Each structure stands twice: as C-alpha cells, then as structure tokens.
Amino acid sequence: MELTKDADKLICSMYKSYLEKRKSGMDKIRARHFEATEINSFKLCSKWSIPDIKATTAEISRSGFGDMYYDGGFLANDNFIIYMENRFKNGFMEVTDFIAKLIP
C-alpha cells in the first residue's frame, strides 16, 4: 500500500492510539473509532490545518483502511489493523519509536 508521507505519519499515530486504547481495556470496535478531535490532537498534527488533516484522513480512507466521517472522524477496518500489525511486529514500542523519529 502506498501512502503519502503525511498519511503514513497519521496512520502510525492512529495505530499507536488504537494500541493505547486496547491496552487500557477498550473493546476493539470502540478502539478503532477516532473522533475528529482525537485526530486533531495528535502531536504530529499540531502544525497542520484542519483541511490538511481532513484531506490526509480522506487519503487513508481511499486507500482502503477505513471510513472517514463527514466531521473528519475515522473508523479503521480490518485492513488497517492487519497492515499495521504486519508493519510493526513488535507492537507498541516499535510504533512509538518510529513516531518519535518523525516528530522533532
């Protein structure tokens, strides 16, 4: 799957959030749901405009990783989880290290 660099950063942040939610005991379906406010609060999005965040979320949706809501929220699907599990085989620490390298 090919994504722009911004979409790659955002999907990694979403996956980190998903893993944190699961670790805290949240069920899988709710953990896959990302409110627009949650996405906007990701550290990597702090300098992005709201239209840029929505455009990047829409790109992730078009790539087959889930459904974007009208308000900018997102519901990740099985393709999202499978892709990220295969990409970060060591889970939370690996994705956290990757994200830390992306954010100055």
Short mmCIF file of C-alpha atoms in Angstrom, two decimals:
data_model
loop_
_atom_site.label_atom_id
_atom_site.label_comp_id
_atom_site.label_asym_id
_atom_site.label_seq_id
_atom_site.Cartn_x
_atom_site.Cartn_y
_atom_site.Cartn_z
CA MET A 1 0.00 0.00 0.00
CA GLU A 2 1.38 3.38 -0.96
CA LEU A 3 0.61 6.45 1.12
CA THR A 4 1.98 9.96 1.14
CA LYS A 5 4.43 10.75 3.92
CA ASP A 6 1.77 12.71 5.80
CA ALA A 7 -0.74 9.86 5.54
CA ASP A 8 1.92 7.41 6.71
CA LYS A 9 2.62 9.57 9.76
CA LEU A 10 -1.08 9.90 10.55
CA ILE A 11 -1.85 6.19 10.20
CA CYS A 12 1.04 5.42 12.56
CA SER A 13 -0.32 7.88 15.12
CA MET A 14 -3.76 6.32 14.78
CA TYR A 15 -2.33 2.84 15.30
CA LYS A 16 -0.44 3.98 18.40
CA SER A 17 -3.69 5.41 19.76
CA TYR A 18 -5.51 2.16 18.92
CA LEU A 19 -2.89 0.14 20.83
CA GLU A 20 -3.13 2.50 23.82
CA LYS A 21 -6.92 2.15 23.86
CA ARG A 22 -6.69 -1.64 23.70
CA LYS A 23 -4.08 -1.73 26.45
CA SER A 24 -6.40 0.32 28.67
CA GLY A 25 -9.14 -2.30 28.19
CA MET A 26 -11.26 -0.71 25.48
CA ASP A 27 -13.02 -3.16 23.16
CA LYS A 28 -11.75 -3.50 19.58
CA ILE A 29 -14.68 -1.78 17.87
CA ARG A 30 -14.51 1.34 20.04
CA ALA A 31 -10.70 1.41 19.85
CA ARG A 32 -10.91 1.56 16.05
CA HIS A 33 -13.02 4.72 16.18
CA PHE A 34 -11.16 8.03 16.06
CA GLU A 35 -13.10 11.21 16.74
CA ALA A 36 -12.02 14.23 14.69
CA THR A 37 -10.93 15.95 17.91
CA GLU A 38 -8.70 12.99 18.76
CA ILE A 39 -7.06 13.04 15.33
CA ASN A 40 -6.59 16.82 15.54
CA SER A 41 -4.89 16.40 18.94
CA PHE A 42 -2.17 14.05 17.69
CA LYS A 43 1.19 15.73 18.22
CA LEU A 44 2.18 15.35 14.58
CA CYS A 45 -0.96 17.25 13.52
CA SER A 46 -0.24 20.23 15.76
CA LYS A 47 1.02 22.36 12.86
CA TRP A 48 -1.42 21.06 10.24
CA SER A 49 -4.55 22.95 9.26
CA ILE A 50 -7.92 21.27 9.78
CA PRO A 51 -8.42 20.97 5.98
CA ASP A 52 -5.00 19.27 5.69
CA ILE A 53 -5.89 16.83 8.47
CA LYS A 54 -9.21 16.01 6.78
CA ALA A 55 -7.53 15.59 3.38
CA THR A 56 -4.97 13.22 4.87
CA THR A 57 -7.65 11.25 6.70
CA ALA A 58 -9.60 11.02 3.44
CA GLU A 59 -6.49 9.67 1.70
CA ILE A 60 -6.21 6.93 4.32
CA SER A 61 -9.87 6.10 3.76
CA ARG A 62 -9.44 5.97 -0.04
CA SER A 63 -6.51 3.60 0.48
CA GLY A 64 -8.93 1.06 1.95
CA PHE A 65 -8.05 1.37 5.63
CA GLY A 66 -11.45 2.51 6.89
CA ASP A 67 -14.24 5.02 6.60
CA MET A 68 -13.99 8.74 7.16
CA TYR A 69 -16.95 10.50 8.71
CA TYR A 70 -18.27 13.82 7.46
CA ASP A 71 -16.94 15.56 10.58
CA GLY A 72 -13.40 14.26 9.98
CA GLY A 73 -13.59 11.28 12.31
CA PHE A 74 -12.46 7.85 11.16
CA LEU A 75 -13.36 4.19 11.70
CA ALA A 76 -10.44 1.85 10.99
CA ASN A 77 -11.19 -1.53 9.44
CA ASP A 78 -9.52 -4.95 9.44
CA ASN A 79 -7.19 -3.91 6.59
CA PHE A 80 -5.87 -1.10 8.79
CA ILE A 81 -5.17 -3.44 11.71
CA ILE A 82 -3.62 -6.18 9.54
CA TYR A 83 -1.39 -3.72 7.69
CA MET A 84 -0.14 -2.13 10.89
CA GLU A 85 0.33 -5.45 12.74
CA ASN A 86 2.48 -6.72 9.88
CA ARG A 87 4.39 -3.46 9.67
CA PHE A 88 5.10 -3.18 13.41
CA LYS A 89 5.51 -6.78 14.51
CA ASN A 90 6.81 -5.73 17.94
CA GLY A 91 3.74 -3.61 18.64
CA PHE A 92 3.54 -0.51 20.77
CA MET A 93 7.23 0.18 21.43
CA GLU A 94 8.16 -0.18 17.77
CA VAL A 95 5.45 2.19 16.55
CA THR A 96 6.25 4.64 19.36
CA ASP A 97 9.94 4.67 18.38
CA PHE A 98 9.00 5.18 14.73
CA ILE A 99 6.71 8.13 15.53
CA ALA A 100 9.33 9.71 17.82
CA LYS A 101 11.74 9.85 14.89
CA LEU A 102 9.12 11.67 12.76
CA ILE A 103 8.24 14.41 15.24
CA PRO A 104 11.00 16.92 16.05
#
